[in-house]
GROMACS .gro file of C-alpha atoms in nm:
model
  258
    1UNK     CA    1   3.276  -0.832   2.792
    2UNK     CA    2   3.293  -1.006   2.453
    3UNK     CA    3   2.991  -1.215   2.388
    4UNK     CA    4   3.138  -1.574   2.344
    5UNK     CA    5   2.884  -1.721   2.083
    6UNK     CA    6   2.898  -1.996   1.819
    7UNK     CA    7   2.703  -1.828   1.567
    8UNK     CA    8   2.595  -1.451   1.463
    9UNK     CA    9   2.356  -1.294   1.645
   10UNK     CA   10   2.140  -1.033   1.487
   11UNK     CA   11   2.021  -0.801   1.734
   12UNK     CA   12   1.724  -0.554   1.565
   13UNK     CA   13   1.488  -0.296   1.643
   14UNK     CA   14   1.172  -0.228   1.420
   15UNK     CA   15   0.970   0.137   1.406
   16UNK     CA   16   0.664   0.040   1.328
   17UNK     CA   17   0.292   0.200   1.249
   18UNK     CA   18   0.206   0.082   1.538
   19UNK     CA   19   0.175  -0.200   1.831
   20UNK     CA   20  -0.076  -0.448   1.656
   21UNK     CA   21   0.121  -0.749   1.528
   22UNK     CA   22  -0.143  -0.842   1.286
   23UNK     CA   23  -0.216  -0.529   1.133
   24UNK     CA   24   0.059  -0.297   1.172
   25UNK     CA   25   0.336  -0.274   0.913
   26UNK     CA   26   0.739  -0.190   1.017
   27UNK     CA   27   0.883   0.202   0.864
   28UNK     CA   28   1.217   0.131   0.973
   29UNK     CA   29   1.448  -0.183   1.085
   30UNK     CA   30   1.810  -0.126   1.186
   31UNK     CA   31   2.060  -0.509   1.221
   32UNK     CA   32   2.350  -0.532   1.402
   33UNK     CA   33   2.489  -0.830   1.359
   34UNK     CA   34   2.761  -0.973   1.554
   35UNK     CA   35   2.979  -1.251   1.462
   36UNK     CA   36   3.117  -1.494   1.683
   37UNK     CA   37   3.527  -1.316   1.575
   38UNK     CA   38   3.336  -0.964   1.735
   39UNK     CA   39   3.309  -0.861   1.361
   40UNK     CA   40   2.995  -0.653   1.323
   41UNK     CA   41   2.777  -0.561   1.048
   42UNK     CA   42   2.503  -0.287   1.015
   43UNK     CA   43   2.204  -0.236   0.830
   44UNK     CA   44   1.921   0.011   0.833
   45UNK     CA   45   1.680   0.100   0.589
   46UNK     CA   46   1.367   0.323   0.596
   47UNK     CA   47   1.022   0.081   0.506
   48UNK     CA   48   0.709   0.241   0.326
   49UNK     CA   49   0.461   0.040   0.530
   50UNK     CA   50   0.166   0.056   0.262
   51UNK     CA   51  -0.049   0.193   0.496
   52UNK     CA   52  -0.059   0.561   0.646
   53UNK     CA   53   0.151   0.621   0.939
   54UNK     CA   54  -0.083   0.773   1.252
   55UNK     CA   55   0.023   1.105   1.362
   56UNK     CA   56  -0.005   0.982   1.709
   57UNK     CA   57   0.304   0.714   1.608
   58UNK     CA   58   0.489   0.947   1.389
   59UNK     CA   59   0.513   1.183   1.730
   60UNK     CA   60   0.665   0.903   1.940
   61UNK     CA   61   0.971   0.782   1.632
   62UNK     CA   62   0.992   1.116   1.438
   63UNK     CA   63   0.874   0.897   1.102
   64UNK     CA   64   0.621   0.997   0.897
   65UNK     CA   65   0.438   0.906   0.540
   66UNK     CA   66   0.664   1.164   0.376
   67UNK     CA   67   1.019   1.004   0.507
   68UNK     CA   68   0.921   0.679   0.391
   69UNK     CA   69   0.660   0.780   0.083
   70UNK     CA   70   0.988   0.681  -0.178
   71UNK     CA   71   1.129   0.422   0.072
   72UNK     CA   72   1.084   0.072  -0.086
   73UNK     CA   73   0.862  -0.179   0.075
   74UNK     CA   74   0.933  -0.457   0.293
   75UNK     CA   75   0.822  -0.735   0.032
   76UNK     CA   76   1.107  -0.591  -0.198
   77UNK     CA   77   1.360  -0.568   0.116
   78UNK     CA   78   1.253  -0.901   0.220
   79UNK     CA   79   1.514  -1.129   0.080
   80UNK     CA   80   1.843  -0.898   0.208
   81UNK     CA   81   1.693  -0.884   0.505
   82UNK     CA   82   1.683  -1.301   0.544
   83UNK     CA   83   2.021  -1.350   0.401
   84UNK     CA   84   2.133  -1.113   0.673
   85UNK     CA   85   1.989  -1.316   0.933
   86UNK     CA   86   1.923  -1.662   0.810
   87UNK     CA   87   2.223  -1.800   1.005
   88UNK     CA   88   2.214  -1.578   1.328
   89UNK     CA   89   2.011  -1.592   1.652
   90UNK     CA   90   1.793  -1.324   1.733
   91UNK     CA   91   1.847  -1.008   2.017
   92UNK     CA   92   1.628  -0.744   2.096
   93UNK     CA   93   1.497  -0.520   2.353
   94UNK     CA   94   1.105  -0.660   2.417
   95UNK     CA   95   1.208  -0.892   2.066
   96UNK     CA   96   1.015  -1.208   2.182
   97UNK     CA   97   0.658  -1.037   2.207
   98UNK     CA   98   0.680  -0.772   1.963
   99UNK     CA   99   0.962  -0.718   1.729
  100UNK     CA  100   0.997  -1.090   1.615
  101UNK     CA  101   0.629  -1.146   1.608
  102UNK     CA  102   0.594  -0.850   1.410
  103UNK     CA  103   0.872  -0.961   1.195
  104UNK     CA  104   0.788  -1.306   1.113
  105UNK     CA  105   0.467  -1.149   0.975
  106UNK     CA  106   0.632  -0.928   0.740
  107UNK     CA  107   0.841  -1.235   0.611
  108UNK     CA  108   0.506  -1.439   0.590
  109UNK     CA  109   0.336  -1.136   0.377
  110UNK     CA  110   0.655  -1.149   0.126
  111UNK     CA  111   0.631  -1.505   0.102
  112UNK     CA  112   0.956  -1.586   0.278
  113UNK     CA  113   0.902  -1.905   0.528
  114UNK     CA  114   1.058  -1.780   0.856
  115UNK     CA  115   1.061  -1.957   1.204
  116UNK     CA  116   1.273  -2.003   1.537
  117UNK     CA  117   1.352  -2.351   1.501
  118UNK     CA  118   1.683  -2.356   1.454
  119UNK     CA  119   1.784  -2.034   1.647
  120UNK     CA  120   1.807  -1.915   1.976
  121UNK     CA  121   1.645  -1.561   2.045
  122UNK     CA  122   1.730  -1.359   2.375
  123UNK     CA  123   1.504  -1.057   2.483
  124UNK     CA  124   1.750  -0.783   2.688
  125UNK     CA  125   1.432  -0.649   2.823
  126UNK     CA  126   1.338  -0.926   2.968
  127UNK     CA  127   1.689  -0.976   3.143
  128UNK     CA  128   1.669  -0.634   3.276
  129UNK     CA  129   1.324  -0.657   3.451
  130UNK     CA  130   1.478  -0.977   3.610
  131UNK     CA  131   1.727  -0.793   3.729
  132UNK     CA  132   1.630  -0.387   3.792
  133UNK     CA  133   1.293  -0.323   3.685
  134UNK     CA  134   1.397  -0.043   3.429
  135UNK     CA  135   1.333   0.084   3.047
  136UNK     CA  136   1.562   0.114   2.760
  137UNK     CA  137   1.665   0.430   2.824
  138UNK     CA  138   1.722   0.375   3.225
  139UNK     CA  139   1.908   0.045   3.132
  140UNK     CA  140   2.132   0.223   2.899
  141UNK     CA  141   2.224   0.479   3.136
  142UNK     CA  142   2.226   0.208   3.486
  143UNK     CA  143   2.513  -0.007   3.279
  144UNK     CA  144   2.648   0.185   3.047
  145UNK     CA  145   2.670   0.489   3.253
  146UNK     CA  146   2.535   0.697   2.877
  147UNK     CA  147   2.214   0.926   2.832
  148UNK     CA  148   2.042   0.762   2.503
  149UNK     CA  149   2.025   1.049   2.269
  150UNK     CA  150   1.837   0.984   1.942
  151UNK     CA  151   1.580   0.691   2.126
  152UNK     CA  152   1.324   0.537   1.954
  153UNK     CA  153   1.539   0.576   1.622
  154UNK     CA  154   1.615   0.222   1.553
  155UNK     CA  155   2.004   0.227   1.504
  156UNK     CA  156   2.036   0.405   1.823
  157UNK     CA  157   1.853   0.152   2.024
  158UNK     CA  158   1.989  -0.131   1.852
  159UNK     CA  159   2.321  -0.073   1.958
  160UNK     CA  160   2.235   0.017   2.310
  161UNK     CA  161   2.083  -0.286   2.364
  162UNK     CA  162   2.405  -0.504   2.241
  163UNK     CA  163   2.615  -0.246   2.472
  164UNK     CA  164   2.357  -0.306   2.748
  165UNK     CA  165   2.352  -0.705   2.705
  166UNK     CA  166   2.748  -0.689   2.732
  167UNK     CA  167   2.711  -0.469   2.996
  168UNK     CA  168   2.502  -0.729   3.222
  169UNK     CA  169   2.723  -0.983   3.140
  170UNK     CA  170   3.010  -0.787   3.279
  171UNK     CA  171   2.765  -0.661   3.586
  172UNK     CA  172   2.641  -1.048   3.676
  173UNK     CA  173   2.801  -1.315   3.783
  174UNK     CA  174   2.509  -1.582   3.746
  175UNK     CA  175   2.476  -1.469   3.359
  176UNK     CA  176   2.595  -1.756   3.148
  177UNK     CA  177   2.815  -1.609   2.803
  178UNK     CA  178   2.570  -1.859   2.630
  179UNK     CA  179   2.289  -1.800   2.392
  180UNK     CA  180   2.150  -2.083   2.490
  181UNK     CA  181   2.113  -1.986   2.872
  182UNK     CA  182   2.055  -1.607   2.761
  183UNK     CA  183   1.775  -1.707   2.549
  184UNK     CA  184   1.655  -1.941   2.792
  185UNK     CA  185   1.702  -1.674   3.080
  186UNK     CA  186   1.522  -1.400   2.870
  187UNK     CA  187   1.216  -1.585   2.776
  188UNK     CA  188   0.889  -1.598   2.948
  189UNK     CA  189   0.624  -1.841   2.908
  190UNK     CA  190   0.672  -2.128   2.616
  191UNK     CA  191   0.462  -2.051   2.296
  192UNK     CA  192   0.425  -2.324   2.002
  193UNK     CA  193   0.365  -1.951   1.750
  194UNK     CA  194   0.511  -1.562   1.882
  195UNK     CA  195   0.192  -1.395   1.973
  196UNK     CA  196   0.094  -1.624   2.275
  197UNK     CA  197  -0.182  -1.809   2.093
  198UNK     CA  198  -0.040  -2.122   2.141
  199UNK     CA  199   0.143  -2.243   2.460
  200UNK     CA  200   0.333  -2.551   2.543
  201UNK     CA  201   0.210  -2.735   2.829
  202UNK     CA  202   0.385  -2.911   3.142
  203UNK     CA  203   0.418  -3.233   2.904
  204UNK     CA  204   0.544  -3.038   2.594
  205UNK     CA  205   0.197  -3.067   2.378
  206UNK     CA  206   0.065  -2.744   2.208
  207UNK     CA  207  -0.265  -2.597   2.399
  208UNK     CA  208  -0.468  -2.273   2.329
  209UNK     CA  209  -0.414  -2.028   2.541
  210UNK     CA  210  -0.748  -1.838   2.484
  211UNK     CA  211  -1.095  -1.846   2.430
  212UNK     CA  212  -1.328  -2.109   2.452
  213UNK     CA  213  -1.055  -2.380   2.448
  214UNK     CA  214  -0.841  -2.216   2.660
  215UNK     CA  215  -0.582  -2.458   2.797
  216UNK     CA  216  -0.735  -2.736   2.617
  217UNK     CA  217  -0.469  -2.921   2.385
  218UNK     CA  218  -0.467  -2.837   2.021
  219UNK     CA  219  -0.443  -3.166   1.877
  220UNK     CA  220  -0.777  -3.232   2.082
  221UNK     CA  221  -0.932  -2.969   2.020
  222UNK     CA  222  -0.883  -3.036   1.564
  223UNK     CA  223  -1.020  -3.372   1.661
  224UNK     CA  224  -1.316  -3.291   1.864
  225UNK     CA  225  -1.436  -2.984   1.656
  226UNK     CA  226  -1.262  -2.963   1.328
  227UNK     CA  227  -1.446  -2.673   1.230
  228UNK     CA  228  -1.230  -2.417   1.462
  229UNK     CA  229  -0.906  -2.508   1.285
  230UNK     CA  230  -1.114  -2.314   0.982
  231UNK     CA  231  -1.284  -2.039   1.176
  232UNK     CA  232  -0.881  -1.926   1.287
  233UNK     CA  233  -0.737  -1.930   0.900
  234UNK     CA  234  -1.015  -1.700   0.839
  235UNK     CA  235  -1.036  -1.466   1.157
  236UNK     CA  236  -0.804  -1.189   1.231
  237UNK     CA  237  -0.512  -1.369   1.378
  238UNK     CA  238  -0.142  -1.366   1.304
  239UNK     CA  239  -0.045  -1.550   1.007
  240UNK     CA  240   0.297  -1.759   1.165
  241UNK     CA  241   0.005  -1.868   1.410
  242UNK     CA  242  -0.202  -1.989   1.148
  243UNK     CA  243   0.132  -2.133   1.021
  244UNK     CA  244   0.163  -2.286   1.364
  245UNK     CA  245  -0.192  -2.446   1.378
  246UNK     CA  246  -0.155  -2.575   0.974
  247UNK     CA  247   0.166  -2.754   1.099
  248UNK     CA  248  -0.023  -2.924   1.351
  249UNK     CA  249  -0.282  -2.963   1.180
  250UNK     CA  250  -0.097  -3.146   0.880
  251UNK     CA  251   0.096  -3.376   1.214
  252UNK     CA  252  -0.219  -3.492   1.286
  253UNK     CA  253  -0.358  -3.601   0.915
  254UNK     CA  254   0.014  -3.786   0.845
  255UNK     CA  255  -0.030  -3.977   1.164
  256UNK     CA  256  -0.346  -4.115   1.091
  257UNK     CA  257  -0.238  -4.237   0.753
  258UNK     CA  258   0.050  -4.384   0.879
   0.00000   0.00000   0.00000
């Protein structure tokens, strides 16, 4: 089955240094974008992270510091990168809690404002534990009837998870061609940022989902205690949630004024 989409879709896969979306940096990403004509596009480029790579990491995606020691970084890929997918919605396998997270910090570090607004973003894993319970590799070869060779080397996992969403498509009925009920079918629970910091609640209002104002809403919380909005800009947390919370933050100030 063709996917029947108004606008590209970029589905990606990082290799990264590792699984902290903070501090980790990405050694390889590999885009295959697919236009709504079923013209596709690919690009993959080796990253030097900046930081070593642990051997530990290197043993599970075959990358180490000496493939990617003359690689350029990701602040000088940065702008290619966003003109590739600037107009697209998003695909990955596990893309909503790690490899878009992880991305939208890179873009943050090069200075290139990045957000979901105005695209859709569907997460194939999350479709296939719906529906079988399985991993990348077990998806791959349940619909596609293929063995994965090369996994966890980003181009070859890239494009078996665009054969494997086509393949579902074909497999189930109640699947909607739509990115819009894909995305909507893949996600989980609603965060306001990527990392699960901030959650929507029932009513649509942005709440912390940790801590001691866990569940509390965010707005609230600035007003009551203005001091935390300035203990999380200078703690350890992502930088599109501190992006997140400054939005709100800055909501809050103009609608006093006004």
């Amino acid at each position: 089955m063709q996917l029947n989409f108004k606008k590209p879709i970029c589905f990606f896969d990082l290799e990264t240094t590792g699984v902290n979306i903070s501090k980790d940096r990405i050694v390889e990403i590999s885009i295959l974008k697919v236009h709504p004509n079923g013209k596709e596009e690919t690009y993959t480029k080796k990253v030097n992270p900046t930081i070593p790579i642990p051997p530990e990491t290197t043993a599970v995606h075959g990358i180490s510091d000496e493939d990617v020691k003359d690689a350029p970084t990701f602040k000088e890929l940065a702008k290619e990168i966003h003109t590739i997918i600037k107009d697209s919605d998003l695909g990955g396998f596990n893309s909503n809690r790690f490899d878009i997270p992880l991305l939208a910090e890179e873009m943050l570090r090069a200075e290139i404002d990045f957000d979901m607004k105005n695209r859709q973003s569907i997460d194939v894993q999350t479709i296939f534990h719906k529906m079988e319970q399985r991993t990348l590799s077990a998806a791959y070869k349940f619909y596609c009837d293929k063995n994965l060779e090369d996994a966890h080397t980003a181009e070859a996992d890239t494009k078996a998870t665009y054969e494997v969403l086509k393949a579902q498509l074909d497999r189930y009925e109640d699947l909607e061609n739509d990115a819009n009920f894909l995305a909507e079918f893949s996600s989980r629970k609603k965060f306001a940022d990527f990392a699960g910091f901030l959650v929507y609640n029932k009513e649509g209002e942005e709440c912390f989902s940790f801590g001691k104002h866990k569940g509390k809403k965010v707005l609230d919380v600035l007003e009551q205690e203005p001091g935390y909005f300035g203990w999380i800009l200078n703690a350890d947390f992502p930088l599109y949630t501190k992006k997140v919370l400054t939005a709100i933050k800055l909501s809050q100030f103009n609608n006093k004024l006004s």
